[in-house]
Amino acid sequence: MKRKIKSILSVGAALCFIISCTACQTVDSGANISEDSVENININESAIDDSVIDEEIVPDEAPLNITKDQLYYRCMNSMEYLSHVSGDVKVRYGGKDRNVYQGTVNLDFVNGKYFTDASTFDIDNLENCIYNVVTYNNSNICHSIIDNIIDGSKRHETMKEGLCPTLEITTFANACPINPDDKSSIEAARAKGKTVITSIDQLSEEQINATYGGDPTGDHVLGAFYIPQEMSMGYLKNFDMWDITDYKDFQGRSCAVVQGKAEPEYGSRFNVETFEILVDQATGVWMQFEGYDADGNVMQYVYSENVCFDDDTVDVPTYKDEYAEGYEELDMNAVDQANIDETIRKMNAEAEKE
Amino acid sequence: MFNKKNLKKFIASCISIATIAIPMSITANASTYSRLIDNDPTSSSGNSSSSNGFSYINGGSCYNGDARIILSGNSSNFYHWIHPKISLGGVKTVTVNLQVYLNHANFTDPRASYSVYKNGASLTVGYINQNTAAGGWNYKYASSNDFTGLWLVSVSPSGQPNCQTGADAVNVTYTY
């Protein structure tokens, strides 16, 4: 009965995504302002004296495409830019990880509600799921409903209070490179007496890695899509190894096309020599990633489809007690305290020996 | 379609993100405590460790050439890095800056979970995909307003099959 409920939920969620995402629009991308958007911005042309122009009047136009500095910072700090995102994701991390991870995410970072349904497949047998985790996190309690197909175990893990991951704002307030050609933003910042940052070099490594704390969703297995911090650091930290070669629309989002070569020390772990990433300019989300070996074979990937942002998403599914019927209950707060107690016993035993 | 409301929101966000502010939680009276703890620390370091089931491995790329590792399939397993206790003299807000050293090809857990003990309960600091983490130090941050003491950092496996969870060195900085 539990599997039937999950199947209905999955199908229902998929249908909702398909229905809503057929109307997905470019919202809040910041980079696709059409000419229609300037209709409410008035320029009093009669006040312009062509013979005496003290200041250059810059008419509103489409925001500049992001720079490499901006792109890297957003990939490292996507939490700072995401509001609500959903979609179907498939990831192969490669290297010695023989798994392929596939599933659905519906993540509301504004209201702190997250849903993921992630299945694990062995690379040698992609027909059969070997592990499935459905996570419901409302930032107060995180439920993980786990089916381990290999050993047949079925667990319902809960994490509450401090163990339940939440969105944490770091000690570093918003500090992000802006496009040096974005005169209006630079002038506005200076007018407020703020320091303008146009280069990653002006930020410390800690500031770049701020990422508003850790992944608040409770999942992270599909994180290469919405919080691509690890792979961004691995592939993009050395700016000499990659470039933004194009900007194009992908699934209704304005994306930067990143192409580059992997640092041998990092790429060799996954047999990746070159890569291409489609990065959502507004949020740093990796809409698509492919890492290629020397022959052009895809060795590592992140694929997404039916992706929706913000107003085009549906409500995040919430946990119901019936989802965990038939599953072994595991209070991870109690497990954690038991582990701490075991460590304290060992420490006391060592102290007594001395 | 981009409308005026979204345009204003976008401009506001550009202005807000174009600034650097003084870190809000560090005041003139704030204290910091930093500690680097490697796996299997010597007794002379003042640090210690504890685990259930993590095996010892040698590895030239690891911090000081060694680390600990375990199959990721049991999320109840743990590795604890322990430093001398800091008593906060009451309940305080603490910001945790946790740096995790990862540099071994066999560390493949896509969701290793890191936490610190608040001296009464634990606080999840963050998750790291150990497989794709860049070799070297990886950063995670968290804060909470109910710390009473500081002494333990923990990693737990994700529960995923076909993966292994590593435990090498951590460098933790508390600000309170």
XYZ file of C-alpha atoms in Angstrom:
530
model
C 0.000 0.000 0.000
C 2.914 2.276 0.847
C 4.469 1.793 -2.588
C 1.096 2.509 -4.222
C 0.789 5.770 -2.297
C 4.324 6.732 -3.244
C 3.637 5.841 -6.882
C 0.481 7.933 -6.925
C 2.363 10.780 -5.280
C 5.181 10.515 -7.771
C 2.835 10.341 -10.740
C 0.687 13.097 -9.330
C 3.705 15.274 -8.669
C 5.040 14.548 -12.144
C 1.719 15.444 -13.709
C 1.621 18.652 -11.719
C 5.104 19.508 -12.899
C 4.235 18.723 -16.505
C 1.027 20.750 -16.385
C 2.652 23.708 -14.649
C 5.931 23.578 -16.465
C 4.326 23.761 -19.880
C 3.658 27.325 -18.844
C 7.079 27.889 -17.268
C 8.289 31.319 -18.111
C 11.484 33.184 -17.645
C 10.803 34.746 -14.290
C 13.252 36.764 -12.260
C 16.066 35.692 -14.556
C 17.209 39.278 -14.663
C 18.765 38.726 -18.046
C 15.790 38.503 -20.338
C 14.124 41.838 -19.951
C 12.172 42.409 -23.111
C 11.559 45.782 -24.628
C 8.048 45.706 -23.184
C 9.487 45.895 -19.672
C 10.678 49.457 -20.167
C 7.138 50.712 -20.729
C 6.894 52.077 -17.190
C 10.294 53.723 -17.207
C 9.802 57.278 -18.488
C 12.542 59.280 -20.114
C 11.619 62.937 -20.411
C 13.150 63.543 -23.764
C 12.105 67.204 -23.831
C 14.482 67.871 -20.923
C 17.476 66.634 -22.853
C 19.538 69.462 -24.306
C 21.779 67.836 -26.854
C 24.166 70.759 -26.760
C 24.859 70.479 -23.053
C 25.061 66.966 -21.796
C 26.643 66.750 -18.376
C 25.908 63.117 -17.827
C 25.474 60.208 -20.095
C 21.839 59.115 -19.951
C 21.713 55.349 -20.111
C 18.308 54.132 -21.235
C 16.976 50.987 -19.631
C 18.007 47.926 -21.500
C 18.386 44.250 -20.908
C 20.704 43.561 -17.936
C 24.210 42.617 -18.877
C 25.027 38.945 -19.147
C 26.892 37.825 -16.066
C 30.654 37.833 -15.884
C 32.863 34.918 -14.884
C 33.257 36.396 -11.415
C 29.503 36.684 -10.991
C 28.918 33.197 -12.372
C 31.419 31.532 -10.053
C 30.048 33.342 -7.018
C 26.458 32.391 -7.894
C 27.360 28.745 -8.469
C 29.048 28.718 -5.048
C 26.204 30.608 -3.367
C 23.037 29.530 -5.154
C 21.170 29.590 -1.834
C 21.511 33.359 -1.932
C 19.570 33.538 -5.202
C 17.064 30.693 -5.111
C 13.485 31.214 -4.068
C 11.569 28.164 -5.290
C 12.707 25.590 -7.815
C 11.399 22.219 -8.903
C 12.252 19.679 -11.536
C 13.408 16.234 -12.465
C 17.123 15.629 -12.081
C 19.480 12.865 -13.095
C 23.078 12.832 -11.924
C 26.096 10.675 -12.396
C 28.993 11.829 -10.243
C 31.297 9.121 -11.543
C 34.758 8.224 -10.383
C 34.542 5.478 -7.803
C 30.879 6.279 -7.146
C 29.124 3.589 -9.191
C 25.694 5.052 -8.633
C 23.388 7.073 -10.833
C 20.975 9.256 -8.884
C 17.631 10.239 -10.333
C 14.617 11.940 -8.922
C 12.410 14.916 -8.344
C 13.020 18.027 -6.288
C 10.603 20.691 -5.138
C 12.474 23.184 -2.986
C 11.003 26.342 -1.442
C 13.872 28.267 0.157
C 11.663 31.217 1.095
C 9.268 29.241 3.264
C 11.816 26.593 4.235
C 9.916 23.629 2.796
C 11.687 20.967 0.784
C 10.736 17.725 -0.959
C 13.036 15.314 -2.756
C 12.419 11.845 -4.114
C 15.799 10.390 -5.021
C 16.410 6.919 -6.416
C 19.781 5.227 -6.715
C 20.734 2.907 -9.561
C 23.911 0.924 -10.108
C 25.703 2.079 -13.265
C 25.753 -1.523 -14.514
C 22.021 -2.021 -14.047
C 20.067 1.149 -14.665
C 16.770 -0.720 -14.866
C 16.559 -1.545 -11.183
C 16.475 0.961 -8.351
C 18.619 -0.208 -5.423
C 17.819 2.554 -2.942
C 15.171 5.234 -2.643
C 14.857 8.147 -0.243
C 11.851 10.434 -0.084
C 12.581 13.474 2.049
C 10.116 15.942 3.500
C 11.698 18.837 5.366
C 9.690 21.756 6.775
C 12.726 23.171 8.618
C 11.325 21.946 11.953
C 11.424 18.221 11.325
C 12.994 16.331 8.453
C 11.443 12.993 7.469
C 13.391 10.533 5.328
C 11.470 7.491 4.116
C 14.039 5.001 2.952
C 13.688 1.830 0.934
C 16.909 -0.160 0.731
C 16.161 -2.648 -2.033
C 19.488 -4.452 -1.536
C 18.940 -5.592 2.042
C 15.172 -5.156 2.126
C 15.217 -2.669 4.999
C 12.625 0.061 5.233
C 13.337 2.966 7.571
C 11.630 6.186 8.540
C 14.348 8.498 9.865
C 13.437 11.752 11.573
C 15.671 14.665 12.491
C 14.425 17.452 14.702
C 15.698 20.612 16.313
C 19.374 21.256 15.586
C 19.792 18.155 13.462
C 17.047 19.210 11.041
C 18.861 21.181 8.334
C 17.656 24.736 7.849
C 18.644 27.698 5.734
C 21.268 29.623 7.688
C 22.440 33.078 6.830
C 26.156 33.234 7.413
C 28.094 35.860 9.212
C 28.930 37.407 5.872
C 26.253 39.718 4.585
C 25.577 39.764 0.857
C 28.894 40.321 -0.872
C 28.886 39.512 -4.538
C 30.809 40.632 -7.607
C 28.841 42.789 -10.013
C 29.454 43.333 -13.664
C 31.978 46.208 -13.962
C 29.987 47.488 -16.948
C 26.827 47.667 -14.835
C 27.211 51.397 -14.167
C 23.850 51.933 -12.507
C 24.418 49.251 -9.867
C 27.941 50.456 -9.196
C 26.820 54.060 -8.847
C 23.947 53.117 -6.575
C 26.277 51.161 -4.299
C 28.820 53.983 -4.124
C 26.078 56.499 -3.441
C 25.300 54.495 -0.317
C 28.916 54.484 0.708
C 29.272 50.786 0.053
C 32.322 49.001 -1.250
C 31.824 47.789 -4.792
C 33.076 44.348 -5.645
C 33.683 43.560 -9.293
C 36.215 40.767 -8.938
C 36.341 37.500 -7.060
C 39.853 38.506 -6.051
C 38.353 41.117 -3.734
C 36.629 38.441 -1.667
C 38.191 35.999 0.735
C 37.823 32.303 0.069
C 35.491 32.078 3.033
C 33.275 34.805 1.651
C 33.070 33.060 -1.715
C 32.179 29.803 -0.005
C 29.564 31.369 2.262
C 26.615 29.635 0.639
C 24.296 30.671 3.436
C 25.337 27.675 5.434
C 24.864 24.160 4.199
C 22.233 22.544 2.007
C 18.979 23.079 3.942
C 16.933 20.536 2.008
C 18.027 17.404 3.842
C 18.846 15.623 0.583
C 22.040 16.807 -1.179
C 22.258 13.660 -3.334
C 20.738 15.657 -6.201
C 22.539 18.785 -5.016
C 24.726 19.155 -8.116
C 21.661 20.721 -9.732
C 20.620 23.315 -7.133
C 23.705 23.740 -4.906
C 26.634 22.890 -7.208
C 29.261 24.038 -4.733
C 31.587 21.027 -4.771
C 31.762 20.713 -8.554
C 31.966 24.483 -9.011
C 35.012 24.561 -6.798
C 36.446 21.570 -8.612
C 35.913 22.725 -12.190
C 35.598 26.506 -12.025
C 37.930 27.731 -9.288
C 40.755 28.221 -11.802
C 39.393 30.878 -14.141
C 42.139 30.170 -16.681
C 40.624 26.754 -17.401
C 37.159 27.839 -18.615
C 35.210 30.529 -20.415
C 31.654 31.642 -20.952
C 31.361 30.914 -24.664
C 27.727 31.781 -25.218
C 24.467 32.748 -23.589
C 21.348 30.880 -24.545
C 17.878 29.964 -23.407
C 17.403 26.514 -21.940
C 14.069 25.334 -20.538
C 12.950 28.944 -20.560
C 15.917 30.163 -18.545
C 18.688 32.451 -19.670
C 21.822 30.391 -19.274
C 25.524 30.997 -19.604
C 27.305 28.307 -21.622
C 30.521 27.412 -19.806
C 33.140 25.355 -21.569
C 36.428 24.369 -20.096
C 39.168 21.908 -19.348
C 39.364 20.079 -16.069
C 42.358 20.524 -13.826
C 44.070 17.137 -14.213
C 44.241 16.561 -10.472
C 40.457 16.963 -10.170
C 39.204 15.719 -13.539
C 41.284 12.539 -13.480
C 39.198 11.330 -10.534
C 36.227 11.086 -12.913
C 38.098 10.540 -16.208
C 36.944 13.981 -17.287
C 39.151 16.135 -19.465
C 36.692 18.743 -20.765
C 33.254 19.872 -19.729
C 30.283 22.010 -20.650
C 27.817 23.541 -18.218
C 24.570 25.412 -18.769
C 24.344 27.721 -15.755
C 21.148 29.577 -14.959
C 22.341 33.182 -14.863
C 19.899 34.325 -12.216
C 20.587 31.654 -9.607
C 23.774 29.702 -10.407
C 21.745 26.491 -10.798
C 23.383 23.931 -13.098
C 20.629 23.223 -15.601
C 22.914 20.791 -17.387
C 26.467 19.525 -17.036
C 28.510 17.078 -19.079
C 32.074 16.009 -18.381
C 33.871 14.308 -21.288
C 36.814 11.957 -21.505
C 39.530 12.309 -24.128
C 37.290 10.649 -26.743
C 34.288 12.848 -26.038
C 32.339 10.241 -24.072
C 30.170 11.581 -21.274
C 31.658 10.358 -18.016
C 29.852 12.636 -15.571
C 26.568 14.458 -15.966
C 23.777 16.510 -14.482
C 20.574 16.560 -16.480
C 17.361 18.335 -15.651
C 13.935 18.563 -17.203
C 10.543 19.988 -16.364
C 12.342 22.653 -14.343
C 10.197 25.409 -12.886
C 11.161 28.476 -10.884
C 9.221 30.669 -8.475
C 5.629 31.391 -9.504
C 5.602 28.489 -11.937
C 6.250 25.875 -9.268
C 3.598 23.913 -7.441
C 3.351 23.697 -3.658
C 5.916 21.542 -1.931
C 4.468 18.143 -0.947
C 4.192 17.716 2.806
C 4.689 14.674 4.993
C 1.795 12.564 6.212
C 2.074 9.857 8.854
C 0.595 7.264 6.533
C 3.680 7.524 4.283
C 5.752 5.816 6.992
C 3.379 2.916 7.697
C 5.343 -0.318 7.697
C 8.713 1.425 8.103
C 11.042 1.052 11.063
C 11.062 4.286 13.055
C 14.505 5.741 13.673
C 14.863 8.921 15.724
C 18.193 10.283 14.517
C 18.386 12.717 17.447
C 18.347 9.720 19.785
C 20.868 7.888 17.609
C 23.148 10.912 17.694
C 22.888 11.237 21.490
C 23.640 7.533 21.895
C 26.753 8.006 19.770
C 27.814 10.984 21.910
C 27.232 8.954 25.075
C 29.390 6.151 23.671
C 32.175 8.622 23.001
C 31.877 10.049 26.514
C 32.140 6.525 27.963
C 35.282 5.876 25.940
C 36.796 9.184 27.051
C 36.040 8.438 30.694
C 37.496 4.968 30.358
C 40.683 6.410 28.883
C 40.872 8.980 31.642
C 40.540 6.280 34.306
C 43.398 4.308 32.769
C 45.611 7.316 33.128
C 7.359 38.200 -19.297
C 9.290 40.611 -17.094
C 7.034 43.152 -15.333
C 7.728 46.286 -13.337
C 7.451 44.510 -10.008
C 10.056 41.990 -10.983
C 12.247 44.684 -12.524
C 12.267 46.630 -9.259
C 12.954 43.462 -7.325
C 15.814 42.651 -9.642
C 17.344 46.127 -9.334
C 16.959 46.003 -5.554
C 18.673 42.648 -5.429
C 21.533 43.929 -7.594
C 22.047 46.869 -5.279
C 21.866 44.727 -2.173
C 24.324 42.179 -3.478
C 26.769 44.804 -4.681
C 27.757 45.656 -1.160
C 29.930 44.267 1.510
C 28.782 44.694 5.065
C 30.771 44.234 8.194
C 30.094 40.687 9.443
C 27.105 41.219 11.673
C 27.793 38.668 14.397
C 31.342 39.706 15.281
C 31.305 42.362 17.940
C 34.009 43.976 19.981
C 33.343 41.481 22.764
C 33.151 38.349 20.586
C 35.474 35.447 21.287
C 36.818 32.938 18.830
C 38.247 29.483 19.309
C 39.911 27.558 16.516
C 41.129 23.998 16.516
C 42.601 21.782 13.829
C 41.996 18.107 14.544
C 43.372 15.328 12.379
C 42.058 11.772 12.456
C 43.746 9.619 15.063
C 45.325 12.579 16.840
C 48.256 12.014 19.147
C 47.625 12.450 22.848
C 50.172 15.259 22.939
C 47.953 17.283 20.584
C 45.314 17.562 23.271
C 42.758 16.203 20.793
C 41.170 12.789 20.555
C 38.758 10.844 18.377
C 36.111 8.171 18.578
C 34.159 6.153 16.038
C 32.186 2.977 15.452
C 33.403 0.975 12.516
C 35.622 3.473 10.668
C 38.755 1.700 9.415
C 42.222 3.192 9.228
C 43.730 3.869 5.781
C 46.996 5.272 4.519
C 46.936 7.710 1.648
C 49.566 10.132 0.423
C 46.915 12.664 -0.532
C 45.297 12.606 2.894
C 46.096 15.140 5.591
C 49.256 13.860 7.252
C 49.061 10.805 5.026
C 46.212 8.898 6.652
C 42.467 8.935 7.260
C 39.524 6.781 8.320
C 36.864 5.252 6.085
C 33.620 3.244 6.286
C 30.944 1.928 3.953
C 28.223 4.590 3.708
C 25.313 2.197 4.095
C 24.576 2.813 7.784
C 23.646 6.380 8.712
C 23.977 5.532 12.417
C 27.748 5.186 12.119
C 29.877 8.123 13.244
C 33.365 9.564 13.503
C 33.961 12.122 16.273
C 36.784 14.656 16.366
C 37.242 15.850 19.945
C 39.083 18.895 21.245
C 39.484 20.314 24.767
C 36.164 21.444 26.171
C 35.227 25.113 26.107
C 32.593 26.030 28.636
C 30.585 29.069 27.555
C 29.379 29.950 31.044
C 25.751 29.941 29.962
C 23.635 29.645 26.853
C 25.185 31.536 23.959
C 24.879 32.073 20.250
C 27.739 30.448 18.441
C 28.691 30.634 14.787
C 30.550 27.606 13.512
C 33.022 27.808 10.647
C 33.881 24.212 9.801
C 36.574 23.336 7.317
C 36.717 19.696 6.252
C 39.772 18.191 4.595
C 38.891 15.687 1.863
C 41.327 14.288 -0.662
C 40.963 10.578 -1.366
C 39.380 8.924 -4.404
C 37.623 6.338 -2.226
C 35.688 9.012 -0.358
C 32.503 8.780 -2.433
C 29.628 9.510 -0.058
C 27.331 11.990 -1.870
C 25.820 13.223 1.390
C 28.235 12.988 4.317
C 26.602 14.827 7.210
C 28.664 17.089 9.493
C 27.525 18.346 12.867
C 28.873 19.879 16.066
C 27.756 19.134 19.608
C 26.211 22.053 21.458
C 26.648 20.245 24.767
C 23.121 18.936 25.030
C 22.256 18.278 21.404
C 23.897 18.400 18.003
C 23.683 21.011 15.256
C 23.868 20.005 11.603
C 26.518 22.189 9.986
C 26.116 20.869 6.471
C 26.376 18.092 3.930
C 29.311 17.477 1.612
C 29.463 15.328 -1.488
C 32.794 13.718 -0.659
C 33.141 12.319 -4.179
C 33.003 15.650 -5.977
C 34.478 17.809 -3.219
C 37.593 19.557 -4.409
C 40.731 18.079 -2.908
C 41.621 20.067 0.178
C 39.592 22.164 2.535
C 35.819 22.470 2.106
C 33.834 25.068 4.046
C 30.526 24.861 5.865
C 28.865 27.347 8.206
C 26.100 27.203 10.789
C 24.968 29.048 13.868
C 22.644 28.454 16.773
C 21.623 30.362 19.896
C 21.662 27.502 22.379
C 25.254 26.409 22.792
C 26.535 25.825 26.326
C 29.836 24.182 25.462
C 32.099 23.269 22.572
C 34.092 20.063 22.194
C 33.037 17.718 19.396
C 32.694 17.610 15.600
C 30.994 14.660 13.921
C 30.521 13.078 10.509
C 27.872 10.474 9.673
C 27.350 8.506 6.457
C 24.403 9.072 4.160
C 23.140 5.500 4.112
C 23.706 5.238 0.339
C 24.881 1.867 -1.069
C 28.054 1.446 -3.150
C 29.760 4.395 -1.429
C 32.309 5.019 1.302
C 32.496 7.834 3.830
C 35.848 9.306 4.767
C 37.055 11.102 7.865
C 40.344 12.968 7.665
C 41.057 16.365 9.262
C 38.716 19.156 10.338
C 39.503 22.746 11.270
C 36.734 24.272 13.361
C 36.377 27.901 14.389
C 33.702 28.966 16.824
C 32.706 32.607 17.250
C 30.681 33.476 20.355
